[in-house]
Tab-separated table of C-alpha atoms and ligand atoms in Angstrom:
chain	number	residue	atom	x	y	z
D	26	MET	CA	110.942	46.076	142.886
D	27	ALA	CA	113.479	48.750	142.103
D	28	LEU	CA	113.564	52.126	140.461
D	29	ARG	CA	113.301	51.653	136.694
D	30	LEU	CA	116.443	51.685	134.582
D	31	PRO	CA	117.130	54.891	132.647
D	32	PRO	CA	117.444	55.187	128.839
D	33	PRO	CA	120.460	53.380	127.365
D	34	ASP	CA	124.025	54.669	127.378
D	35	GLY	CA	124.591	57.221	124.631
D	36	THR	CA	121.045	58.611	124.719
D	37	ALA	CA	121.062	62.394	124.389
D	38	MET	CA	119.103	64.336	126.993
D	39	LEU	CA	119.988	67.857	125.876
D	40	PRO	CA	119.944	69.185	122.295
D	41	ALA	CA	122.930	68.262	120.117
D	42	GLY	CA	125.647	70.902	120.308
D	43	THR	CA	124.601	72.268	123.722
D	44	PHE	CA	128.314	72.630	124.607
D	45	ALA	CA	129.660	73.166	121.070
D	46	GLY	CA	132.819	75.272	121.060
D	47	GLN	CA	133.174	75.107	124.834
D	48	THR	CA	136.132	73.710	126.735
D	49	VAL	CA	135.214	71.572	129.723
D	50	MET	CA	137.889	70.683	132.273
D	51	VAL	CA	137.291	67.541	134.326
D	52	THR	CA	139.651	66.810	137.210
D	53	GLY	CA	139.995	63.065	137.672
D	54	GLY	CA	138.417	62.734	134.218
D	55	GLY	CA	140.372	59.584	133.339
D	56	THR	CA	138.533	57.199	135.651
D	57	GLY	CA	135.084	56.288	136.934
D	58	LEU	CA	132.528	59.034	137.325
D	59	GLY	CA	134.809	61.765	135.960
D	60	LYS	CA	135.325	59.789	132.757
D	61	GLY	CA	131.575	59.114	132.517
D	62	MET	CA	130.678	62.791	132.924
D	63	ALA	CA	133.387	63.827	130.460
D	64	LYS	CA	131.827	61.513	127.850
D	65	GLU	CA	128.398	63.143	128.229
D	66	PHE	CA	129.906	66.606	127.703
D	67	ALA	CA	131.767	65.323	124.639
D	68	ARG	CA	128.557	63.888	123.185
D	69	LEU	CA	127.091	67.387	123.403
D	70	GLY	CA	129.973	68.941	121.462
D	71	ALA	CA	132.403	70.041	124.196
D	72	LYS	CA	136.192	69.846	123.937
D	73	LEU	CA	137.472	67.991	126.971
D	74	ALA	CA	140.528	68.727	129.104
D	75	ILE	CA	141.247	65.626	131.182
D	76	VAL	CA	143.287	66.590	134.239
D	77	SER	CA	144.902	64.186	136.713
D	78	ARG	CA	148.282	62.809	137.827
D	79	LYS	CA	148.765	59.326	136.373
D	80	PRO	CA	149.593	58.821	132.680
D	81	GLU	CA	147.481	55.652	132.461
D	82	HIS	CA	144.419	57.511	133.743
D	83	LEU	CA	145.000	60.459	131.417
D	84	GLU	CA	145.364	58.087	128.502
D	85	ALA	CA	142.162	56.207	129.445
D	86	GLY	CA	140.171	59.439	129.677
D	87	VAL	CA	141.345	60.753	126.330
D	88	SER	CA	140.746	57.429	124.558
D	89	ALA	CA	137.231	57.173	126.019
D	90	ILE	CA	136.365	60.581	124.544
D	91	ARG	CA	138.043	59.951	121.210
D	92	GLY	CA	136.368	56.543	121.110
D	93	ILE	CA	132.967	58.235	120.857
D	94	GLY	CA	134.225	60.732	118.269
D	95	GLY	CA	134.924	63.577	120.705
D	96	GLU	CA	137.874	65.928	121.109
D	97	ALA	CA	140.071	65.621	124.204
D	98	GLU	CA	143.562	66.345	125.464
D	99	ALA	CA	145.335	65.197	128.610
D	100	PHE	CA	146.990	67.528	131.124
D	101	ALA	CA	149.115	66.147	133.944
D	102	CYS	CA	148.468	67.983	137.198
D	103	ASP	CA	148.308	67.413	140.912
D	104	ILE	CA	145.486	69.751	141.910
D	105	ARG	CA	147.039	70.194	145.362
D	106	ASP	CA	149.745	72.311	143.709
D	107	ALA	CA	148.228	75.759	143.069
D	108	ASP	CA	151.119	76.878	140.805
D	109	ARG	CA	150.737	73.790	138.652
D	110	VAL	CA	146.975	74.405	138.435
D	111	THR	CA	147.669	77.912	137.081
D	112	ALA	CA	150.111	76.501	134.517
D	113	VAL	CA	147.609	73.842	133.440
D	114	PHE	CA	144.905	76.421	132.782
D	115	ASP	CA	147.436	78.176	130.492
D	116	GLU	CA	148.220	74.898	128.703
D	117	ILE	CA	144.537	74.094	128.231
D	118	GLU	CA	143.829	77.581	126.936
D	119	GLN	CA	146.568	77.191	124.326
D	120	ALA	CA	145.479	73.733	123.221
D	121	LEU	CA	141.681	73.918	123.430
D	122	GLY	CA	140.694	77.489	124.299
D	123	PRO	CA	139.616	78.997	127.642
D	124	VAL	CA	137.856	76.700	130.085
D	125	SER	CA	134.180	77.700	130.425
D	126	VAL	CA	132.997	74.696	132.460
D	127	LEU	CA	134.973	73.218	135.359
D	128	ILE	CA	134.095	69.865	136.924
D	129	ASN	CA	135.832	69.450	140.301
D	130	ASN	CA	135.598	65.662	140.467
D	131	ALA	CA	139.061	64.486	141.617
D	132	ALA	CA	139.191	62.982	145.093
D	133	GLY	CA	141.085	60.603	147.309
D	134	ASN	CA	139.527	58.413	149.964
D	135	PHE	CA	140.247	55.297	151.994
D	136	PRO	CA	138.282	53.942	154.919
D	137	VAL	CA	140.051	54.001	158.272
D	138	PRO	CA	138.812	54.474	161.839
D	139	ALA	CA	139.649	58.000	163.071
D	140	GLU	CA	141.911	56.834	165.888
D	141	GLN	CA	144.111	55.047	163.341
D	142	MET	CA	144.232	57.891	160.844
D	143	SER	CA	147.659	59.501	160.611
D	144	PRO	CA	147.923	63.295	160.339
D	145	ASN	CA	149.365	62.723	156.874
D	146	ALA	CA	146.348	60.663	155.779
D	147	TRP	CA	144.010	63.387	157.015
D	148	ARG	CA	146.041	66.121	155.298
D	149	THR	CA	146.261	64.235	152.000
D	150	VAL	CA	142.519	63.699	151.584
D	151	VAL	CA	141.589	67.219	152.711
D	152	ASP	CA	144.279	68.625	150.424
D	153	ILE	CA	142.989	66.832	147.326
D	154	VAL	CA	139.260	67.190	147.960
D	155	LEU	CA	138.929	70.630	149.531
D	156	ASN	CA	142.119	72.533	148.678
D	157	GLY	CA	142.277	71.046	145.173
D	158	THR	CA	138.681	72.111	144.524
D	159	PHE	CA	139.487	75.612	145.739
D	160	ASN	CA	142.711	75.831	143.680
D	161	CYS	CA	140.880	74.982	140.443
D	162	SER	CA	137.814	77.113	141.242
D	163	HIS	CA	139.949	80.101	142.182
D	164	GLU	CA	141.931	79.916	138.933
D	165	PHE	CA	138.769	79.399	136.884
D	166	GLY	CA	136.922	82.275	138.590
D	167	ALA	CA	139.827	84.712	138.278
D	168	ARG	CA	140.140	84.008	134.544
D	169	ARG	CA	136.401	84.200	133.797
D	170	LEU	CA	136.070	87.454	135.760
D	171	ALA	CA	139.090	89.003	134.012
D	172	ALA	CA	137.651	88.006	130.619
D	173	GLY	CA	134.169	89.286	131.519
D	174	GLU	CA	132.776	85.864	130.589
D	175	GLY	CA	130.353	83.651	132.481
D	176	GLY	CA	130.791	79.966	133.135
D	177	ALA	CA	129.800	77.020	135.279
D	178	ILE	CA	131.499	75.052	138.015
D	179	LEU	CA	130.227	71.681	139.161
D	180	ASN	CA	131.654	70.207	142.351
D	181	ILE	CA	131.278	66.534	143.118
D	182	GLY	CA	130.366	66.159	146.760
D	183	ALA	CA	128.904	63.341	148.826
D	184	THR	CA	125.916	62.987	151.122
D	185	TYR	CA	128.119	62.339	154.145
D	186	ALA	CA	128.859	66.057	153.945
D	187	TRP	CA	125.608	66.345	155.964
D	188	THR	CA	125.564	63.148	157.987
D	189	GLY	CA	129.256	62.663	158.758
D	190	GLY	CA	131.051	59.569	157.515
D	191	PRO	CA	132.116	57.155	160.242
D	192	GLY	CA	135.225	55.415	158.898
D	193	THR	CA	135.893	58.158	156.347
D	194	SER	CA	136.027	61.228	158.578
D	195	HIS	CA	138.692	62.919	156.427
D	196	SER	CA	136.675	62.673	153.216
D	197	ALA	CA	133.363	63.553	154.912
D	198	ALA	CA	134.847	66.699	156.469
D	199	ALA	CA	136.441	67.713	153.163
D	200	LYS	CA	133.194	67.119	151.229
D	201	ALA	CA	131.339	69.227	153.810
D	202	GLY	CA	133.822	71.985	152.975
D	203	VAL	CA	133.198	71.507	149.255
D	204	THR	CA	129.408	71.739	149.739
D	205	ASN	CA	129.866	74.923	151.743
D	206	LEU	CA	132.324	76.382	149.213
D	207	THR	CA	129.707	75.759	146.508
D	208	GLN	CA	127.363	78.136	148.336
D	209	SER	CA	129.958	80.841	149.042
D	210	LEU	CA	131.226	80.990	145.474
D	211	ALA	CA	127.707	80.874	144.015
D	212	VAL	CA	126.840	84.084	145.845
D	213	GLU	CA	130.174	85.769	145.130
D	214	TRP	CA	130.032	85.124	141.384
D	215	ALA	CA	126.312	85.036	140.527
D	216	GLY	CA	126.355	88.655	139.338
D	217	ASP	CA	129.128	87.734	136.898
D	218	ASP	CA	127.127	84.875	135.344
D	219	ILE	CA	129.358	82.236	136.887
D	220	ARG	CA	127.246	79.476	138.416
D	221	VAL	CA	128.512	77.032	141.025
D	222	ASN	CA	126.615	73.840	141.804
D	223	CYS	CA	127.338	70.474	143.358
D	224	ILE	CA	126.191	66.887	142.871
D	225	ALA	CA	126.136	64.450	145.774
D	226	PRO	CA	126.209	60.979	144.187
D	227	GLY	CA	124.920	57.917	145.985
D	228	ARG	CA	126.401	54.503	145.245
D	229	PHE	CA	127.859	54.494	141.741
D	230	PRO	CA	130.134	51.474	141.345
D	231	HIS	CA	132.428	51.366	138.355
D	232	HIS	CA	135.288	49.276	137.033
D	233	ASP	CA	137.977	51.752	138.123
D	234	LEU	CA	137.134	51.532	141.839
D	235	PRO	CA	139.507	49.462	143.942
D	236	ALA	CA	137.919	46.236	145.188
D	237	HIS	CA	137.824	47.423	148.830
D	238	MET	CA	135.574	50.381	147.892
D	239	THR	CA	132.624	48.440	146.472
D	240	LYS	CA	131.000	45.026	146.447
D	241	HIS	CA	129.612	45.677	142.967
D	242	ARG	CA	131.761	45.763	139.847
D	243	GLU	CA	129.069	45.891	137.183
D	244	ASP	CA	126.387	48.311	136.092
D	245	GLU	CA	122.679	47.635	136.726
D	246	SER	CA	123.300	45.693	139.932
D	247	ALA	CA	120.380	45.220	142.285
D	248	ASP	CA	121.173	46.461	145.786
D	249	ASP	CA	118.697	45.805	148.565
D	250	THR	CA	120.529	48.174	150.934
D	251	ILE	CA	119.324	51.142	148.843
D	252	PRO	CA	115.665	52.299	149.020
D	253	GLY	CA	115.590	52.535	145.210
D	254	GLY	CA	116.712	48.903	144.981
D	255	ARG	CA	119.622	49.366	142.609
D	256	VAL	CA	122.951	51.144	142.263
D	257	GLY	CA	123.354	54.297	140.176
D	258	LEU	CA	124.515	54.133	136.569
D	259	VAL	CA	127.341	56.412	135.544
D	260	ARG	CA	125.347	57.868	132.656
D	261	GLU	CA	122.706	59.057	135.149
D	262	LEU	CA	125.357	61.224	136.750
D	263	GLY	CA	126.518	62.412	133.320
D	264	TRP	CA	123.033	63.645	132.468
D	265	ALA	CA	122.717	65.460	135.809
D	266	ALA	CA	126.148	67.070	135.348
D	267	THR	CA	125.523	68.287	131.804
D	268	TYR	CA	122.098	69.665	132.756
D	269	LEU	CA	123.458	71.654	135.712
D	270	CYS	CA	126.221	73.196	133.573
D	271	SER	CA	123.945	73.916	130.610
D	272	PRO	CA	121.991	77.080	129.769
D	273	TYR	CA	118.825	75.151	130.719
D	274	ALA	CA	119.939	75.484	134.350
D	275	ALA	CA	120.781	79.198	134.019
D	276	TYR	CA	118.793	80.098	137.163
D	277	ILE	CA	120.255	77.332	139.333
D	278	THR	CA	123.312	78.174	141.382
D	279	GLY	CA	124.533	77.289	144.871
D	280	HIS	CA	122.544	74.053	144.736
D	281	THR	CA	123.593	70.533	145.697
D	282	LEU	CA	121.662	67.908	143.761
D	283	VAL	CA	121.497	64.513	145.448
D	284	VAL	CA	121.447	61.618	142.963
D	285	ASP	CA	121.112	58.609	145.226
D	286	ALA	CA	117.691	56.862	145.041
D	287	ALA	CA	116.792	58.266	148.498
D	288	ASN	CA	119.652	56.412	150.182
D	289	TRP	CA	120.800	59.203	152.473
D	290	LEU	CA	117.239	59.812	153.735
D	291	ARG	CA	116.647	56.244	154.917
D	292	ARG	CA	115.424	55.677	158.460
D	293	SER	CA	114.152	52.517	160.132
D	294	LEU	CA	111.062	52.326	162.294
D	295	VAL	CA	112.827	49.598	164.226
D	296	MET	CA	116.481	50.550	164.413
D	297	PRO	CA	119.053	47.811	163.782
D	298	GLU	CA	121.654	47.140	166.454
D	299	PHE	CA	124.366	49.825	166.458
D	300	VAL	CA	127.762	48.455	165.420
D	301	PRO	CA	130.698	50.777	166.216
D	302	ILE	CA	132.856	51.581	163.211
D	303	ARG	CA	135.955	49.863	164.612
D	304	GLU	CA	133.951	46.654	164.985
D	305	GLN	CA	132.792	46.995	161.405
D	306	PHE	CA	136.445	47.143	160.363
D	307	GLY	CA	137.129	44.276	162.760
D	308	THR	CA	140.875	44.099	162.153
D	309	ASP	CA	143.542	43.247	164.697
D	310	ALA	CA	145.019	46.684	164.088
D	311	SER	CA	141.644	48.253	164.936
D	312	LYS	CA	141.404	46.252	168.124
D	313	ALA	CA	144.969	47.173	169.128
D	314	ALA	CA	144.322	50.864	168.472
D	315	VAL	CA	141.137	50.782	170.507
D	316	LYS	CA	142.909	49.076	173.395
D	317	LYS	CA	145.655	51.675	173.223
D	318	ALA	CA	143.153	54.541	173.114
D	319	ARG	CA	141.381	53.128	176.185
D	320	GLY	CA	144.654	52.487	177.995
D	321	ASP	CA	143.646	48.818	178.132
D	322	ARG	CA	146.791	46.682	177.655
D	323	LYS	CA	145.292	43.279	178.482
Q	6	LIG	P1	138.023	57.488	141.300
Q	6	LIG	O1	137.776	56.569	140.164
Q	6	LIG	O2	138.890	57.042	142.431
Q	6	LIG	O3	138.584	58.832	140.699
Q	6	LIG	C1	139.339	59.764	141.402
Q	6	LIG	C2	140.098	60.541	140.365
Q	6	LIG	O4	140.758	61.640	140.998
Q	6	LIG	C3	141.167	59.726	139.657
Q	6	LIG	O5	140.971	59.852	138.262
Q	6	LIG	C4	142.487	60.362	140.075
Q	6	LIG	O6	143.396	60.371	138.973
Q	6	LIG	C5	142.054	61.783	140.425
Q	6	LIG	N1	142.913	62.387	141.428
Q	6	LIG	C6	143.138	61.918	142.679
Q	6	LIG	N2	144.011	62.726	143.323
Q	6	LIG	C7	144.340	63.728	142.450
Q	6	LIG	C8	145.187	64.853	142.521
Q	6	LIG	N3	145.891	65.119	143.631
Q	6	LIG	N4	145.277	65.669	141.446
Q	6	LIG	C9	144.573	65.408	140.314
Q	6	LIG	N5	143.754	64.350	140.183
Q	6	LIG	C10	143.632	63.512	141.242
Q	6	LIG	O7	136.663	57.976	141.991
Q	6	LIG	P2	135.135	57.969	141.505
Q	6	LIG	O8	134.452	56.855	142.166
Q	6	LIG	O9	135.063	58.099	140.022
Q	6	LIG	O10	134.607	59.291	142.203
Q	6	LIG	C11	134.574	60.514	141.519
Q	6	LIG	C12	133.988	61.564	142.447
Q	6	LIG	O11	132.701	61.161	142.903
Q	6	LIG	C13	134.818	61.810	143.698
Q	6	LIG	O12	134.764	63.172	144.040
Q	6	LIG	C14	134.114	60.975	144.745
Q	6	LIG	O13	134.325	61.446	146.057
Q	6	LIG	C15	132.666	61.179	144.319
Q	6	LIG	N6	131.765	60.111	144.761
Q	6	LIG	C16	131.825	58.874	144.201
Q	6	LIG	C17	130.921	57.897	144.596
Q	6	LIG	C18	130.906	56.531	143.960
Q	6	LIG	O14	130.029	55.722	144.292
Q	6	LIG	N7	131.800	56.221	143.023
Q	6	LIG	C19	129.998	58.180	145.613
Q	6	LIG	C20	129.967	59.437	146.179
Q	6	LIG	C21	130.860	60.411	145.739
Q	6	LIG	P3	144.990	60.272	139.186
Q	6	LIG	O15	145.236	59.116	140.110
Q	6	LIG	O16	145.482	60.042	137.781
Q	6	LIG	O17	145.455	61.578	139.736
């Protein structure tokens, strides 16, 4: 048994035109979950600003939106660069109008045991996930406050913000920062009608993920490692995202919504044997690093 499948792709959850006339900026909107969420906003009438670095991703995001009859433009930007973020908000404003909904979805991640993680690897992931989210939120907030207009920010977090993420300590620490930033900004801007929420997705495989990040490549896969018995479908995240940014969620701010079929809450009555993360990686490099860390040269 598994959790039932949701309504089919393309089903509308909110009234048509819920985001009509609004400009929604999605960082990392050309791939995976960002592209999926962008499509749901487009279906509800939003104009989409797809923001990321690589031309092929920007192109994919824009074509996905136009393919369902929506309006979208691409904007090249590395969100680590605060000056470029400011310039991109100007460009979007000129092309599509002021951004009223910001989806901080872009991220970088790669599994590596902590003792093998270079300072540069740490810095890169924290810079994209945490600093990039702040750069975009700061620019968005400053503009909405100056204009006297409300708006909505949705951050994409992860449940290892609360549990830690052995093997992905850089991303887990950065996502913990994003979850915390969600709460700070929600309080700072609530009186100005700017809401800030977060979604912590569970396992949502998609075709844009590199092979090492998932065993599943297809939608609707059964997964007996998840209490709900199946992986998440990208449209399920799209519905959650559009709801949280819509007027129907006008009293919800500072909240992190977990969409994961109870995966992060799982506990076993009889605990399985503990396998250290470096053994789970099991590479020669891991073993060499562990030996070095222990001072064991044999
Ligand atoms: P993805 O396909 O790898 O997408 C990441 C996106 O971020 C790419 O479009 C990439 O585009 C963009 N990006 C990376 N660095 C950037 C930078 N410096 N500036 C601007 N854009 C940048 O990942 P995903 O699986 O869709 O995940 C989307 C979000 O959900 C992430 O925040 C992730 O942590 C979270 N999440 C995903 C899952 C899952 O199961 N998929 C689970 C939990 C949480 P460019 O390369 O073109 O810049």
